[in-house]
C-alpha positions as MATLAB code, in Angstrom:
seq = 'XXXXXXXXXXXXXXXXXXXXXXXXXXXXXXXXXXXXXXXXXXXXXXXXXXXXXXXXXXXXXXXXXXXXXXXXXXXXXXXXXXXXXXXXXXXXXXXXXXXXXXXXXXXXXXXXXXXXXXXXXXXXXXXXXXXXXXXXXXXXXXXXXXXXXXXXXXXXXXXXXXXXXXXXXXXXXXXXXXXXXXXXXXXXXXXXXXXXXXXXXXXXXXXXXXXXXXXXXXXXXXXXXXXXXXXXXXXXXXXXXXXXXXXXXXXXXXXXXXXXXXXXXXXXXXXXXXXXXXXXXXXXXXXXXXXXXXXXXXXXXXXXXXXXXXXXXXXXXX';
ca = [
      86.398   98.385  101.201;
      89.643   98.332  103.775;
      92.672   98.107  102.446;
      96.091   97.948  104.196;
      99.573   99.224  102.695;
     102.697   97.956  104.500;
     105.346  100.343  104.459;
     103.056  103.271  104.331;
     105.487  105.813  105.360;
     108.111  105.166  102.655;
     108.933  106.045   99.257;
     106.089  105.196   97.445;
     104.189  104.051  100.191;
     103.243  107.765  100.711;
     102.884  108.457   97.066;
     100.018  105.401   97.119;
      98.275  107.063   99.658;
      97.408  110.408   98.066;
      97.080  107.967   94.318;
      94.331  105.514   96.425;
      92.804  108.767   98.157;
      92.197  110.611   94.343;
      90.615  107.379   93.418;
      88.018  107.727   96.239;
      89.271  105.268   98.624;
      88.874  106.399  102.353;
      89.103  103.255  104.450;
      93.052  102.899  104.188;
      95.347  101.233  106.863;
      99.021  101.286  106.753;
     102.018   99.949  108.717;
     105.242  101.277  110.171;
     108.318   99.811  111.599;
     110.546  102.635  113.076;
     110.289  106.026  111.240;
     107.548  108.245  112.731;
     104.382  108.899  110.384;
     104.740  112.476  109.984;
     102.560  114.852  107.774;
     103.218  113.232  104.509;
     100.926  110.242  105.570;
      97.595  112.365  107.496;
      95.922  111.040  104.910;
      96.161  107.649  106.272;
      93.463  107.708  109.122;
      94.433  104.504  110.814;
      98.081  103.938  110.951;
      99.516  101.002  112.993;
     103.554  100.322  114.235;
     104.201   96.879  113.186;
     107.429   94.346  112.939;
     106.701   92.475  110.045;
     108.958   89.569  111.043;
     106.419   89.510  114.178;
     104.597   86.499  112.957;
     102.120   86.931  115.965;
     101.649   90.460  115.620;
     100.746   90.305  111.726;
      98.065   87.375  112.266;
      96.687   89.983  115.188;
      96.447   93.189  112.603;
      95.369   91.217  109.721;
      92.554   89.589  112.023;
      91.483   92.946  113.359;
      91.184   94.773  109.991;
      90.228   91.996  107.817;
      91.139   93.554  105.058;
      89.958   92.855  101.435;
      93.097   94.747   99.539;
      96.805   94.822  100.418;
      99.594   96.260   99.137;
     102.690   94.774  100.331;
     105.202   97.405  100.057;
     107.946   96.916  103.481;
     111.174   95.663  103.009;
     114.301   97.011  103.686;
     115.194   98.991  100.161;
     119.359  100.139   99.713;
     120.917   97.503   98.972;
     124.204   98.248  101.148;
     122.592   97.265  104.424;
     125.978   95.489  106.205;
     123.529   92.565  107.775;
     122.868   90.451  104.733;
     120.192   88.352  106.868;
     118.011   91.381  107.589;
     117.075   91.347  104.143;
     115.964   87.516  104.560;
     114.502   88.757  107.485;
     112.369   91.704  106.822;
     111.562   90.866  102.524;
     111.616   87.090  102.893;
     110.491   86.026  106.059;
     107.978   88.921  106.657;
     106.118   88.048  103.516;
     105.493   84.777  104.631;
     103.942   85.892  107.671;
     102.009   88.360  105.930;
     100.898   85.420  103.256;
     100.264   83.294  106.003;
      98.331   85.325  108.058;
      95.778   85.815  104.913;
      95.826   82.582  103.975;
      94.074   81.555  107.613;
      92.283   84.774  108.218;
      91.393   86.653  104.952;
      92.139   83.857  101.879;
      89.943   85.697   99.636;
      91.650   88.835   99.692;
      93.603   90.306   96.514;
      97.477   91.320   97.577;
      99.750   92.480   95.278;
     103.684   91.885   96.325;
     106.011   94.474   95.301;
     108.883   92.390   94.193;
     111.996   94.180   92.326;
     113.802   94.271   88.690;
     116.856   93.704   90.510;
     116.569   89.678   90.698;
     116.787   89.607   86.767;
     120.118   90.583   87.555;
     123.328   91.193   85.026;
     121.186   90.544   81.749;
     123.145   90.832   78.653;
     122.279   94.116   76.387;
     121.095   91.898   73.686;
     118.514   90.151   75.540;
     116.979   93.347   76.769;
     114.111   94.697   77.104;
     113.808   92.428   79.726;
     110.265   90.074   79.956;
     108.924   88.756   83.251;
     109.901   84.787   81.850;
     113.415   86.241   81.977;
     115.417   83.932   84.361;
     116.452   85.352   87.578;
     119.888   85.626   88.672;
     120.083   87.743   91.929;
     123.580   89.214   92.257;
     123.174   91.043   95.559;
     121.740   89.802   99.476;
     118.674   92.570   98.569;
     117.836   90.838   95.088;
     118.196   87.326   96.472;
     115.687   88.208   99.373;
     113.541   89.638   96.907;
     113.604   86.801   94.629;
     112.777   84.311   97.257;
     110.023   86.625   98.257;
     108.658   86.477   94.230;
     108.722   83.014   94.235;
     107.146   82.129   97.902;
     104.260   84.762   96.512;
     103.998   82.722   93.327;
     103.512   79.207   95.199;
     100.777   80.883   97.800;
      98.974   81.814   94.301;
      99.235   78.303   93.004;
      98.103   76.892   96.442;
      95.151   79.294   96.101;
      95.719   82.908   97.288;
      95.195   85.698   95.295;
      98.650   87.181   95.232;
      99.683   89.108   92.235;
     103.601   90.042   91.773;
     104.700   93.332   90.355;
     108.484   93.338   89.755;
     109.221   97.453   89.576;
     112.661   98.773   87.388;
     113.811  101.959   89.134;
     111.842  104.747   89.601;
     112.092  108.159   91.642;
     110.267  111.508   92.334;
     110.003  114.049   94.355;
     110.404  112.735   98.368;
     112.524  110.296   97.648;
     115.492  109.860   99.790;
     119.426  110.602   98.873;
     120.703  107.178   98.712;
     118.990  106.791   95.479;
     120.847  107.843   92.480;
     118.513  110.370   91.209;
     117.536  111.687   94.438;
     121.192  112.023   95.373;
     122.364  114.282   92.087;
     118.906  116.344   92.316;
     120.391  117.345   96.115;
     123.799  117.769   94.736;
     122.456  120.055   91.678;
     120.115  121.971   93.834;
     123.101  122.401   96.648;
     125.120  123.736   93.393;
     122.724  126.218   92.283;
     122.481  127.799   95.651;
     126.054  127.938   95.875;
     126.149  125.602   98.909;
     128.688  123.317   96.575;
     131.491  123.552   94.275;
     130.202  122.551   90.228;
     131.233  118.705   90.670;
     129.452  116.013   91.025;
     131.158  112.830   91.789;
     129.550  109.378   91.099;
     130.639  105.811   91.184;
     129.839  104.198   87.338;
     129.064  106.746   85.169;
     127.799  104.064   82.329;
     125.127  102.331   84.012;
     122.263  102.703   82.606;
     118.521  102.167   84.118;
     114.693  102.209   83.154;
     113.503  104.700   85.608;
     109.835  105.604   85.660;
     108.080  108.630   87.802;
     106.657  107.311   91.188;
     103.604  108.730   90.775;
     103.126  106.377   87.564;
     104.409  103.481   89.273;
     101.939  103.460   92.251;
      98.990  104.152   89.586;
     100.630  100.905   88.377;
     100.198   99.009   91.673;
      96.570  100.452   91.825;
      95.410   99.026   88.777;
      97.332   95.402   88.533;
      95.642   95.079   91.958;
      92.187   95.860   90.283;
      92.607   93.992   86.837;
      96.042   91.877   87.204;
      95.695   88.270   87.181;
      96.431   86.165   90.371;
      99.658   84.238   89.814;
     100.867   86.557   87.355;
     103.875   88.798   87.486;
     104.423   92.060   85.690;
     106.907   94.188   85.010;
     106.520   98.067   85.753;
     108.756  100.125   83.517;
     109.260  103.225   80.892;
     110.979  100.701   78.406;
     113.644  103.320   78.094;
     117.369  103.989   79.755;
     119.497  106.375   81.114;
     122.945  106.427   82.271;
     124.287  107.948   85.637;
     126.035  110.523   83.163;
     122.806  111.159   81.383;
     120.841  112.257   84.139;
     124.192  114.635   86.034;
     123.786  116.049   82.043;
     119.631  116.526   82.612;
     120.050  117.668   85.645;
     122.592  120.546   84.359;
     120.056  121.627   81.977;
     117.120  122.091   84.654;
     119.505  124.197   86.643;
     120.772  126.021   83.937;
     124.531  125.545   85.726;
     127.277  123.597   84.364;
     128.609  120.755   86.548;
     131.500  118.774   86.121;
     131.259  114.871   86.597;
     133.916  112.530   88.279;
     134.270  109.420   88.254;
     135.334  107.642   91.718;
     136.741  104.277   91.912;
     135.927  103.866   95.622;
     132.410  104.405   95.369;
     132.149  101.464   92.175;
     130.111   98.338   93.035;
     131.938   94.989   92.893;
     128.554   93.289   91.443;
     126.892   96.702   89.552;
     125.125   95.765   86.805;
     125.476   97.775   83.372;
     122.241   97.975   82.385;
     118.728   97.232   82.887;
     115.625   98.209   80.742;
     112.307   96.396   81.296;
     109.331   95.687   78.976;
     105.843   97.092   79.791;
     103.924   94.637   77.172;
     102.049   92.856   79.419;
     101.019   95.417   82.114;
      99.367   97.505   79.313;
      98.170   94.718   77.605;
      96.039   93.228   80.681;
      95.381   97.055   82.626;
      95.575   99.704   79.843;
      98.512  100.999   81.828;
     101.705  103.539   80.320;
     103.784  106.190   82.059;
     102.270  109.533   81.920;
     105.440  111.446   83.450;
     108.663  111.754   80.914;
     111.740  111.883   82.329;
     112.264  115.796   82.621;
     109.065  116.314   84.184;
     110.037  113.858   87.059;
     113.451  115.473   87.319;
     112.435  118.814   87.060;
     109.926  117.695   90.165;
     112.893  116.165   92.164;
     115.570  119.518   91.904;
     112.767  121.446   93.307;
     111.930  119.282   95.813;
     115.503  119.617   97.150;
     115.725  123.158   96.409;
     112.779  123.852   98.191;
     113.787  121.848  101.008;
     117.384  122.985  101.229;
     115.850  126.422  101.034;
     113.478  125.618  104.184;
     116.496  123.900  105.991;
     118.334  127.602  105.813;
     115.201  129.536  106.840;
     115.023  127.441  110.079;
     118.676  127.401  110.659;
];
């Protein structure tokens, strides 16, 4: 069976891979924009470059690989880009080629979007856990892309296509990059324990809290709503349980067995951050039998030695 991942070479793109290639699949395509494959995606046998605002050039791939699974994982990700309409571009726009292009070539094929918690938005603490009927309220050029994206999935599924949403709350792991939260204090803790750093860590809001779940669970998550969600339906991916920034500098202490102090800065502070925001899992382990296998230390633990092994490598070839 072919299947094609977009955004192969990111995040959890690569973390798919080796989850799709445990679970015997071999005939795997994935797409690229600019950064170069690299060893982390070998696995993936037939890799393509593609702009997925290229209308043309998505009908051409799709009609060339025809394939019968996709996981639609490109988009531009931090959510500080300074060209708000790249994000309406790339997570808007290029899902409606990509849509459009099955719905004339390949209309039977399954394709799971990969939306984002973030267009719930500033939900208040009392109506959390959050549920996938929650109202959306994007707050930021990123979540209002995304939303659009959700919704212009959801009316391809009511006009016939078998698209299947998954809206993922934060998650990390080892290989992901520094301008994620976790990512970013597992590279400052690691550069601290070496003695690259002074003991302070310096952070934006201290208080806000997230769901975060391991990577490696989340893309087990994709792998199974794709097999046994329900077209049309939307479902959250989650742990069901927070931590706040301060939390995880405090976890991250522990690993290293180090003390660190924490600082709050005013400059780095978002003018729309949102406080908290913890998902429920109900329905995705209702409908797929699916739960997070990694806790929280385990992941972390993962992460600081990613980055110390790294940093480690970085001074061997320096």
């Amino acid at each position: 069976m072919t299947i094609l991942i977009t955004g192969a070479t990111g995040f959890a793109g690569r973390h798919l891979i080796d989850c799709l290639h445990a679970k015997g699949a071999r005939d795997i395509y994935g797409t690229y924009h600019s950064r170069e494959p690299g060893q982390a995606v070998t696995s993936v046998l037939n890799l393509r470059q593609l702009d997925i605002t290229d209308g043309e050039k998505v009908n051409q791939l799709i009609d060339e690989i025809r394939p019968k699974e996709i996981y639609h994982l490109a988009a531009v990700s931090a959510t500080t880009v300074d060209e708000p309409k790249l994000y309406y571009q790339v997570n808007f726009s290029g899902t409606v080629n990509l849509l459009e292009a099955v719905r004339q070539i390949v209309p039977y094929c399954r394709v799971l979007y990969v939306s984002s918690a973030n267009i719930y938005g500033p939900v208040p603490e009392q109506e959390q856990p959050i549920r996938e009927e929650h109202a959306l309220c994007p707050v930021n050029h990123y979540a209002a892309a995304k939303a659009s994206a959700d919704l212009v999935s959801l009316t391809y599924g009511i006009n016939g296509l078998k698209v299947i949403r998954v809206r993922p709350f934060n998650h990390t792991g080892p290989g992901q990059e520094n301008s994620f939260v976790c990512s970013r204090m597992a590279q400052m803790t690691a550069e601290i324990s070496m003695g690259l750093r002074e003991p302070v860590i310096e952070a934006g809001n201290l208080a806000a809290a997230r769901d975060f779940t391991d990577v490696r669970d989340v893309v087990e998550a994709y792998r199974l709503l794709l097999q046994k969600g329900c077209p049309g339906e939307v479902y959250n991916v989650c742990s069901g349980e927070v931590y706040s920034v301060r939390e995880i500098i405090s976890l991250f202490s522990q690993l290293a067995g180090i003390k660190i102090r924490v600082k709050s800065r005013p400059d780095l502070l978002r003018g729309t951050d949102i406080a908290m925001l913890r998902g429920c899992r109900e329905k995705i382990t209702r409908e797929t039998g699916w739960r997070p296998k990694f806790n929280l230390l385990t992941t972390l633990n993962d992460l600081f030695f990613f980055w110390k092994r790294r940093l480690e490598n970085h001074i061997v070839k320096g």
